[in-house]
Short mmCIF file of C-alpha atoms in Angstrom, two decimals:
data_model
loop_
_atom_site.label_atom_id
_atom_site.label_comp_id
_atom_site.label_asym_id
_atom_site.label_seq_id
_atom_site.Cartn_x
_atom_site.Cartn_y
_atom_site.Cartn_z
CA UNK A 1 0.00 0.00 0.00
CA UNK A 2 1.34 3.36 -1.14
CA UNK A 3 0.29 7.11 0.12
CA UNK A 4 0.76 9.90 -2.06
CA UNK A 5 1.24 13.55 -1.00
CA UNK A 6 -0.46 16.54 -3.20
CA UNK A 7 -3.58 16.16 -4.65
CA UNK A 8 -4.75 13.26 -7.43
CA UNK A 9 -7.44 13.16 -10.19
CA UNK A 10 -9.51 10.10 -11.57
CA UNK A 11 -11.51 9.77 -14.03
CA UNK A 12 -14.41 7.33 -12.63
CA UNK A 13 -17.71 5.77 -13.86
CA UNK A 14 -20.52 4.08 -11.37
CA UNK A 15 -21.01 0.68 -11.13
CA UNK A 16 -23.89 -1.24 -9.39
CA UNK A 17 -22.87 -4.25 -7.24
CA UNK A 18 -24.79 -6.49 -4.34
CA UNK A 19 -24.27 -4.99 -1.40
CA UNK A 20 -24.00 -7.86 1.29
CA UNK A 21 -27.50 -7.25 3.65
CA UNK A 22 -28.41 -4.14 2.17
CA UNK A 23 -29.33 -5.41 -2.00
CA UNK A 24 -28.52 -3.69 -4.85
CA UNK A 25 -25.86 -0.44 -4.36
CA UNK A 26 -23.46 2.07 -6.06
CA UNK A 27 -19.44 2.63 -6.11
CA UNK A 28 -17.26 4.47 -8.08
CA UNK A 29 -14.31 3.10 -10.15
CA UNK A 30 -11.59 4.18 -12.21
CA UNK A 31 -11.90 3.86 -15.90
CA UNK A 32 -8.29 3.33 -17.06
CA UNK A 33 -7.40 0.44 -14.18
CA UNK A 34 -10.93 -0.20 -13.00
CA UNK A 35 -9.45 0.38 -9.38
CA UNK A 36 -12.85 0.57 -6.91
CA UNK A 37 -12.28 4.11 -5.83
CA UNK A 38 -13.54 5.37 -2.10
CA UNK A 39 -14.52 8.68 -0.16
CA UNK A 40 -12.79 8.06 3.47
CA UNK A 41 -13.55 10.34 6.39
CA UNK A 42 -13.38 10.58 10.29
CA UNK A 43 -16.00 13.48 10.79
CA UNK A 44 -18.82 11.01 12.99
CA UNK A 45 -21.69 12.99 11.48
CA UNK A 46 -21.24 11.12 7.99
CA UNK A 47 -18.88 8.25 8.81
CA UNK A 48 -21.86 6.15 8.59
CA UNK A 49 -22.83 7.38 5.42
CA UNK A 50 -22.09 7.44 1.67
CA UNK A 51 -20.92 10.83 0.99
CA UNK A 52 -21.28 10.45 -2.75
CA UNK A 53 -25.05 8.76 -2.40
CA UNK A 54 -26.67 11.42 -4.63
CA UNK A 55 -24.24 11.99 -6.99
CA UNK A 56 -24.21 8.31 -7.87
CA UNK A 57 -27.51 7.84 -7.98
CA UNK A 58 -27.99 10.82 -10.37
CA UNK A 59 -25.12 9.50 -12.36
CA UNK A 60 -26.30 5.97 -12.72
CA UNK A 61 -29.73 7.18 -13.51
CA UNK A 62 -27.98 9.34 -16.19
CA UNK A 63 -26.04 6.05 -17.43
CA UNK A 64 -23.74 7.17 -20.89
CA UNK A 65 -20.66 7.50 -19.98
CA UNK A 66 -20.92 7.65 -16.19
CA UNK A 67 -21.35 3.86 -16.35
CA UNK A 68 -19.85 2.94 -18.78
CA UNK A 69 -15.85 2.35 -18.32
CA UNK A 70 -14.98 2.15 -22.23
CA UNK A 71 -16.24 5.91 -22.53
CA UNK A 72 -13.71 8.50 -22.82
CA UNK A 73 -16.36 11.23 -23.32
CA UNK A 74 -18.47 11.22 -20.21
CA UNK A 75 -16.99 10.65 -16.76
CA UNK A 76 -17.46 11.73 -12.82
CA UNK A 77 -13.74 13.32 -11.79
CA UNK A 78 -12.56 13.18 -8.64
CA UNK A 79 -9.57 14.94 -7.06
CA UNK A 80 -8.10 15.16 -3.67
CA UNK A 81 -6.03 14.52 -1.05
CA UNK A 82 -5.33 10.12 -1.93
CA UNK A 83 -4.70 8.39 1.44
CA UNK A 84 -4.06 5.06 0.22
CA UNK A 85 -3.26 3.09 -3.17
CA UNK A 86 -3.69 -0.82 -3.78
CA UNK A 87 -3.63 -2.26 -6.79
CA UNK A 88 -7.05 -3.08 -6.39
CA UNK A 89 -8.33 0.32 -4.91
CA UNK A 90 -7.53 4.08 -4.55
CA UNK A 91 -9.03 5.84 -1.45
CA UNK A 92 -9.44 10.13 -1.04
CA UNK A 93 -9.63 11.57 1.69
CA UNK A 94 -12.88 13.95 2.35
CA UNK A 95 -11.43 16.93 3.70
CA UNK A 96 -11.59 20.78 2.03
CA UNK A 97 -9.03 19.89 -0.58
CA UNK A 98 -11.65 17.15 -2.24
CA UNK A 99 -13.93 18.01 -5.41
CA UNK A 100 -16.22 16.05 -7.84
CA UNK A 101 -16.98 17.25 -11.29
CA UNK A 102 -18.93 15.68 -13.47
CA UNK A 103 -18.29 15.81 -17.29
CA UNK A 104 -21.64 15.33 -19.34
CA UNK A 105 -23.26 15.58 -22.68
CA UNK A 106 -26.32 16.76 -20.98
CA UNK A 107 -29.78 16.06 -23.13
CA UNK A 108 -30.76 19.10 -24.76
CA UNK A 109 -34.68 18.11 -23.70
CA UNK A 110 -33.45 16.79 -20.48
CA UNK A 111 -36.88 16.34 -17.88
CA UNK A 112 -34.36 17.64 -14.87
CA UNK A 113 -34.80 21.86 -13.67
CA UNK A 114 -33.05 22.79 -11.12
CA UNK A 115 -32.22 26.12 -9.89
CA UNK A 116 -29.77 27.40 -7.61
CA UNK A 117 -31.58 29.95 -4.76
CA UNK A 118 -30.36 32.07 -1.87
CA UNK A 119 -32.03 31.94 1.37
CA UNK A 120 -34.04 35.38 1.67
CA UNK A 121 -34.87 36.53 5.80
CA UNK A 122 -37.60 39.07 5.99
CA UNK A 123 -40.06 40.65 8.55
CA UNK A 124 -39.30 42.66 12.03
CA UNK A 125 -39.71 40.17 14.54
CA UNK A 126 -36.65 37.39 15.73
CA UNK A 127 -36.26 34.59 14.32
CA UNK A 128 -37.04 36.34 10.87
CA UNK A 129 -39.09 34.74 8.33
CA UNK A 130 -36.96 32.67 5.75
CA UNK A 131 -38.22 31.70 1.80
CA UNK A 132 -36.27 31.08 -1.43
CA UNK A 133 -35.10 32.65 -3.85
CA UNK A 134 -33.78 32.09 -7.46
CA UNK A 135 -30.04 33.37 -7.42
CA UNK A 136 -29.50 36.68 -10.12
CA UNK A 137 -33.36 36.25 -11.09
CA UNK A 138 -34.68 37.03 -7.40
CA UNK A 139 -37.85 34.71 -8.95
CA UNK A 140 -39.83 33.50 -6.06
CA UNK A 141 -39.11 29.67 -5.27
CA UNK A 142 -42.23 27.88 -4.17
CA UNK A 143 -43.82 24.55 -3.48
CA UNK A 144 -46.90 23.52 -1.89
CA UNK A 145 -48.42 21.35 1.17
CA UNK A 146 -46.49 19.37 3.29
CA UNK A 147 -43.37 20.09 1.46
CA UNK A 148 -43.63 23.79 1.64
CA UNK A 149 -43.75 23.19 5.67
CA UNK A 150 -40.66 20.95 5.24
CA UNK A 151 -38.83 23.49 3.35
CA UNK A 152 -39.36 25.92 5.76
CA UNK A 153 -37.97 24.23 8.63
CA UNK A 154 -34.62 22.97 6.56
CA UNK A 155 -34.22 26.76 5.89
CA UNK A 156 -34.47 27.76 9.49
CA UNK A 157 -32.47 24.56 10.92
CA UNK A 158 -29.54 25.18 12.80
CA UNK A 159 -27.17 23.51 10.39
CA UNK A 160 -28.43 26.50 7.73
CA UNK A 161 -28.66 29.73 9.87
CA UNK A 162 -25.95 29.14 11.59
CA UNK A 163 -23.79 28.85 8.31
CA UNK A 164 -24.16 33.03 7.47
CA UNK A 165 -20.99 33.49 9.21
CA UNK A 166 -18.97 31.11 6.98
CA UNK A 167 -21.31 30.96 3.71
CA UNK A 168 -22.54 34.27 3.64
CA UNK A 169 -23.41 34.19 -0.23
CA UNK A 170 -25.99 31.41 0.81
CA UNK A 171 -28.12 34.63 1.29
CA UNK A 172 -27.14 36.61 -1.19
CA UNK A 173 -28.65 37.02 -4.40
CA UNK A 174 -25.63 37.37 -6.76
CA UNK A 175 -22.66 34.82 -6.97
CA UNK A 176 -22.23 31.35 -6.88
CA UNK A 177 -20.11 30.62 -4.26
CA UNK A 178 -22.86 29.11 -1.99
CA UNK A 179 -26.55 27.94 -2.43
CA UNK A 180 -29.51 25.97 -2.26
CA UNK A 181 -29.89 23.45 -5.11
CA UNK A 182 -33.85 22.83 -5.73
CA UNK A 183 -34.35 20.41 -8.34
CA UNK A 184 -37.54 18.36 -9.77
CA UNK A 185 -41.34 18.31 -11.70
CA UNK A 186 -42.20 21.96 -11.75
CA UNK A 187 -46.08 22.89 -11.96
CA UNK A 188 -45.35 26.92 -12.67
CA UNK A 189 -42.51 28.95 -14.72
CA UNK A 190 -43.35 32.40 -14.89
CA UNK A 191 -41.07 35.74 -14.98
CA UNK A 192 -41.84 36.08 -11.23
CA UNK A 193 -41.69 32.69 -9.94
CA UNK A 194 -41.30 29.00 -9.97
CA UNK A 195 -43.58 26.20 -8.38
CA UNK A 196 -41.92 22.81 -8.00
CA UNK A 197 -44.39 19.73 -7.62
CA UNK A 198 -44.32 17.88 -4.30
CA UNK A 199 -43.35 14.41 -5.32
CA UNK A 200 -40.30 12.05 -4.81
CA UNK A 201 -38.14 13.53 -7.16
CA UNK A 202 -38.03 17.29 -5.21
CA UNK A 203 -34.88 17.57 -3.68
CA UNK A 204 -33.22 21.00 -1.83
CA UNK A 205 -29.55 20.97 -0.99
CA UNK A 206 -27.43 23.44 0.08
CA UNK A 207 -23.89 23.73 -1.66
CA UNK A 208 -21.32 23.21 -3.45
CA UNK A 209 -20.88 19.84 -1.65
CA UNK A 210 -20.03 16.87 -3.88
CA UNK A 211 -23.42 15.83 -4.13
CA UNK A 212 -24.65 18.18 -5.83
CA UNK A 213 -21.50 18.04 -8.99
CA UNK A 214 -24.20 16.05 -11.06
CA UNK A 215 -26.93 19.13 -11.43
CA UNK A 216 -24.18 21.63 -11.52
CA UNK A 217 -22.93 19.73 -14.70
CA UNK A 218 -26.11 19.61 -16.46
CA UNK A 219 -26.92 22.80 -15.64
CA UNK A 220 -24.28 25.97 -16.03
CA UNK A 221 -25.16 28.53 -13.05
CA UNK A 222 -23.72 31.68 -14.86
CA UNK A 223 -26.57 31.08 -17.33
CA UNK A 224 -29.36 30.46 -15.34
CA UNK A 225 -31.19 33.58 -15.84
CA UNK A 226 -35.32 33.85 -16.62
CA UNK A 227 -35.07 34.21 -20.26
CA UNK A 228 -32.97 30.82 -20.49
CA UNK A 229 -34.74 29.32 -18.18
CA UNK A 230 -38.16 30.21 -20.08
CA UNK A 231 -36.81 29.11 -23.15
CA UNK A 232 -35.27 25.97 -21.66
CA UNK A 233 -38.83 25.35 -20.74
CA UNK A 234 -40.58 25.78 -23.89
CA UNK A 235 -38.25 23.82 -25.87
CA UNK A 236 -38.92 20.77 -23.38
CA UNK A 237 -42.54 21.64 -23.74
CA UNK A 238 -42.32 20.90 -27.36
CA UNK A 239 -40.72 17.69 -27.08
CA UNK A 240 -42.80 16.46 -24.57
CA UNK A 241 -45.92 17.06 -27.07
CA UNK A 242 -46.91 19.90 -24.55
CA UNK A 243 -47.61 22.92 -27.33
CA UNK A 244 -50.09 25.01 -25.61
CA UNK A 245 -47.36 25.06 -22.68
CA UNK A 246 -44.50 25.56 -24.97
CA UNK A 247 -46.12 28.99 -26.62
CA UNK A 248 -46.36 30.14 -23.15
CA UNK A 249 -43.54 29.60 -22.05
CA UNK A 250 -41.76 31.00 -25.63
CA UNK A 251 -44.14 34.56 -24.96
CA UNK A 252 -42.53 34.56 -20.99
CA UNK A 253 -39.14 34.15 -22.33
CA UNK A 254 -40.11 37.48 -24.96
CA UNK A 255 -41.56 39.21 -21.93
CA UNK A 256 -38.26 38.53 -19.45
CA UNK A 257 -36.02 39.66 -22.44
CA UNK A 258 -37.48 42.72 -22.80
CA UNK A 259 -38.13 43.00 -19.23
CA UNK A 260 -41.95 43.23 -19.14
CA UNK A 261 -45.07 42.56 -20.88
CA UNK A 262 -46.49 44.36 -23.65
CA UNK A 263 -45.62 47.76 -23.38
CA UNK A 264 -41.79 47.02 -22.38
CA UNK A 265 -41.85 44.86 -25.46
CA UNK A 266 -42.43 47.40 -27.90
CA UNK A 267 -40.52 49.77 -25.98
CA UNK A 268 -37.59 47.58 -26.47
CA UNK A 269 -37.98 46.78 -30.09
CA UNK A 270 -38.99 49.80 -31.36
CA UNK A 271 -36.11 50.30 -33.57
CA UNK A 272 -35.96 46.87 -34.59
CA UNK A 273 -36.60 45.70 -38.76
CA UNK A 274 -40.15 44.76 -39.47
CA UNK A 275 -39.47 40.90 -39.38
CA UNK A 276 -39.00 41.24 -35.59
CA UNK A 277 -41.82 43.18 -35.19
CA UNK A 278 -44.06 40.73 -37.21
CA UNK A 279 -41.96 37.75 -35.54
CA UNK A 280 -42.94 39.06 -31.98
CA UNK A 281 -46.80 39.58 -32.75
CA UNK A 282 -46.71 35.70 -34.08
CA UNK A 283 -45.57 34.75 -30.59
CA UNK A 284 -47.85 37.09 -28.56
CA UNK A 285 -51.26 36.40 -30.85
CA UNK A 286 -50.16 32.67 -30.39
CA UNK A 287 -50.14 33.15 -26.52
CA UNK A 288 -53.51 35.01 -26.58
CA UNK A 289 -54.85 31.89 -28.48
CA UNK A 290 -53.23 29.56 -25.86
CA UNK A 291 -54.26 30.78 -22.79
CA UNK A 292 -57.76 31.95 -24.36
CA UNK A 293 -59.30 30.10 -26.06
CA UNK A 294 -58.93 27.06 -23.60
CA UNK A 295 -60.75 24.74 -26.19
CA UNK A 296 -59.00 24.91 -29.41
CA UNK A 297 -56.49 22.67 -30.23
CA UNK A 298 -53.09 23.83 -30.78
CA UNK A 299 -50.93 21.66 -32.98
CA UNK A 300 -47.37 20.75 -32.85
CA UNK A 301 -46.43 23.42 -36.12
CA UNK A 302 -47.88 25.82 -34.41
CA UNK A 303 -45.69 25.48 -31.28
CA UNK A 304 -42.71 24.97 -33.80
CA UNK A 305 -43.78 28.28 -35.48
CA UNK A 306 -44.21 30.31 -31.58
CA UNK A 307 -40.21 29.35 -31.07
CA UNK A 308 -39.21 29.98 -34.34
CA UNK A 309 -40.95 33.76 -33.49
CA UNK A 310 -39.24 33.33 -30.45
CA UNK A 311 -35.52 32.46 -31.30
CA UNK A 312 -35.90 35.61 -34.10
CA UNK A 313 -36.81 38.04 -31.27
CA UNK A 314 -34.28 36.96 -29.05
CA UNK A 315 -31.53 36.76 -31.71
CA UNK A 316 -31.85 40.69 -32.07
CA UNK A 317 -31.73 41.25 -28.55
CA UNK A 318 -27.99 39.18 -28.58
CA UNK A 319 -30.36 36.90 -26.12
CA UNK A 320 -29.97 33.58 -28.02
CA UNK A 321 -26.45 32.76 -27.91
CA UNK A 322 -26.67 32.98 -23.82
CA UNK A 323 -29.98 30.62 -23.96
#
């Protein structure tokens, strides 16, 4: 057994493997040697757990290249602090020094949304009020029931107020540098706010912690403003056969570029050529037709046509390179 001083990088994929009295479970290994790779630690508050348990999960779910060891595209990279090497094995040590990317070709109509949110305090009285917030957007993060009452009480836990002194970002609207992750189904993706459904895949971390490398890969957080994120939205509308969604979503993502409704619209484009004119009045008499007339059918050219409106629009405003 060797130890190594300085910090190490491996490329890994995830394997699944019978866990002996537990079933079916996850590891890492190496892709070149095919070494099992571990995530050692002394801290007793995760000793007895996998520190890594979400960020395989997500990566086996993802499958490609993060399970497969022949690919030399896709991969989960981990770097650290190595405390021992066997030929068999290679274990890091979980301390400050330790990071996991993930290197993905994310789906371009991928099913995942997940936005990273600073922790907002308001009101006069002690303890303040707590809620969410979508990081450089300031969008309203929201969810209903039961799991707005459990979101709540993570916010105002111990473990997340008393981290102001040492993440101080987590509560600060610009910059990356900590967060909460909220990712899952959402029911609502408006200028203003976003509603995420209540069911087993809503999760809310806060980070960067290794866990959360997987969403951070598929998703790039110095782009995750509203336009994007509307037109990220419509375009998985579309695909999912969703069209009168999709036009909806394609006339918020107008709106939030122009940074209003109608009136800030044609504010902004006033000097713009007549096919942007014409190309925005597609997308909003499309909308009006959408969200109107509740029981005509709206085809899948006419969604294809609302984007293609869209994408012109946003393409004079310099919007569509960034979405």
């Amino acid at each position: 057994m060797s130890r190594y001083s300085g910090l190490v990088t491996v490329r890994c994929y995830v394997e699944q493997w019978n866990h002996a009295g537990i079933g079916q479970d996850l590891r890492l290994r190496e892709k070149k040697s095919r070494r099992l790779v571990r995530v050692l630690t002394d801290d007793p508050e995760i000793g007895s757990l996998a520190p890594l348990a979400n960020l395989l999960a997500e990566s086996y779910s993802h499958s490609g290249g993060l399970a497969d060891p022949q690919d030399t595209n896709e991969c989960i990279q981990i770097a650290g602090n190595v405390l021992m090497v066997t030929h068999d094995e290679v274990g890091f040590w979980l301390d400050n020094d330790f990071t996991a990317r993930v290197n993905i070709a994310a789906p371009e109509h991928s099913t995942l949304t997940a936005v990273w949110c600073f922790i907002e305090e308001y009101g006069d009285d002690e303890p303040r009020n707590v809620r969410l917030r979508e990081k450089i957007t300031g969008r309203k993060v929201e969810m209903w029931g039961s799991e707005k009452e459990s979101l709540i009480a993570f916010l105002s836990s111990p473990r997340a107020l008393g981290a102001k002194q040492l993440l101080p970002n987590l509560f600060e609207k610009n910059g990356f540098g900590a967060y909460v992750l909220v990712s899952g189904g959402t029911t609502v993706d408006t200028h203003d706010s976003i509603r995420f459904e209540g069911d087993d895949s809503l999760t809310y971390l806060i980070g960067p912690t290794p866990d959360t490398a997987y969403r951070d890969a598929l998703r790039v957080p110095s782009e995750d403003h509203s336009t994007s994120a509307h037109v990220r939205t419509a375009k998985k509308h579309l695909y999912e056969g969703h069209y009168r969604a999709a036009i909806i979503s394609a006339r918020l993502a107008v709106e939030s570029a122009c940074g209003g409704g109608g009136g800030s619209i044609k504010k902004r484009l006033a000097a713009a050529p007549s096919n942007v004119h014409a190309a925005a009045k597609v997308v909003q008499e499309m909308r009006n037709i959408a969200v109107h007339e509740s029981d005509s059918r709206i085809e899948q050219q006419e969604a294809e046509q609302a984007l293609a409106a869209m994408k012109v629009v946003l393409e004079y405003l310099g919007i569509s390179r960034r979405s």
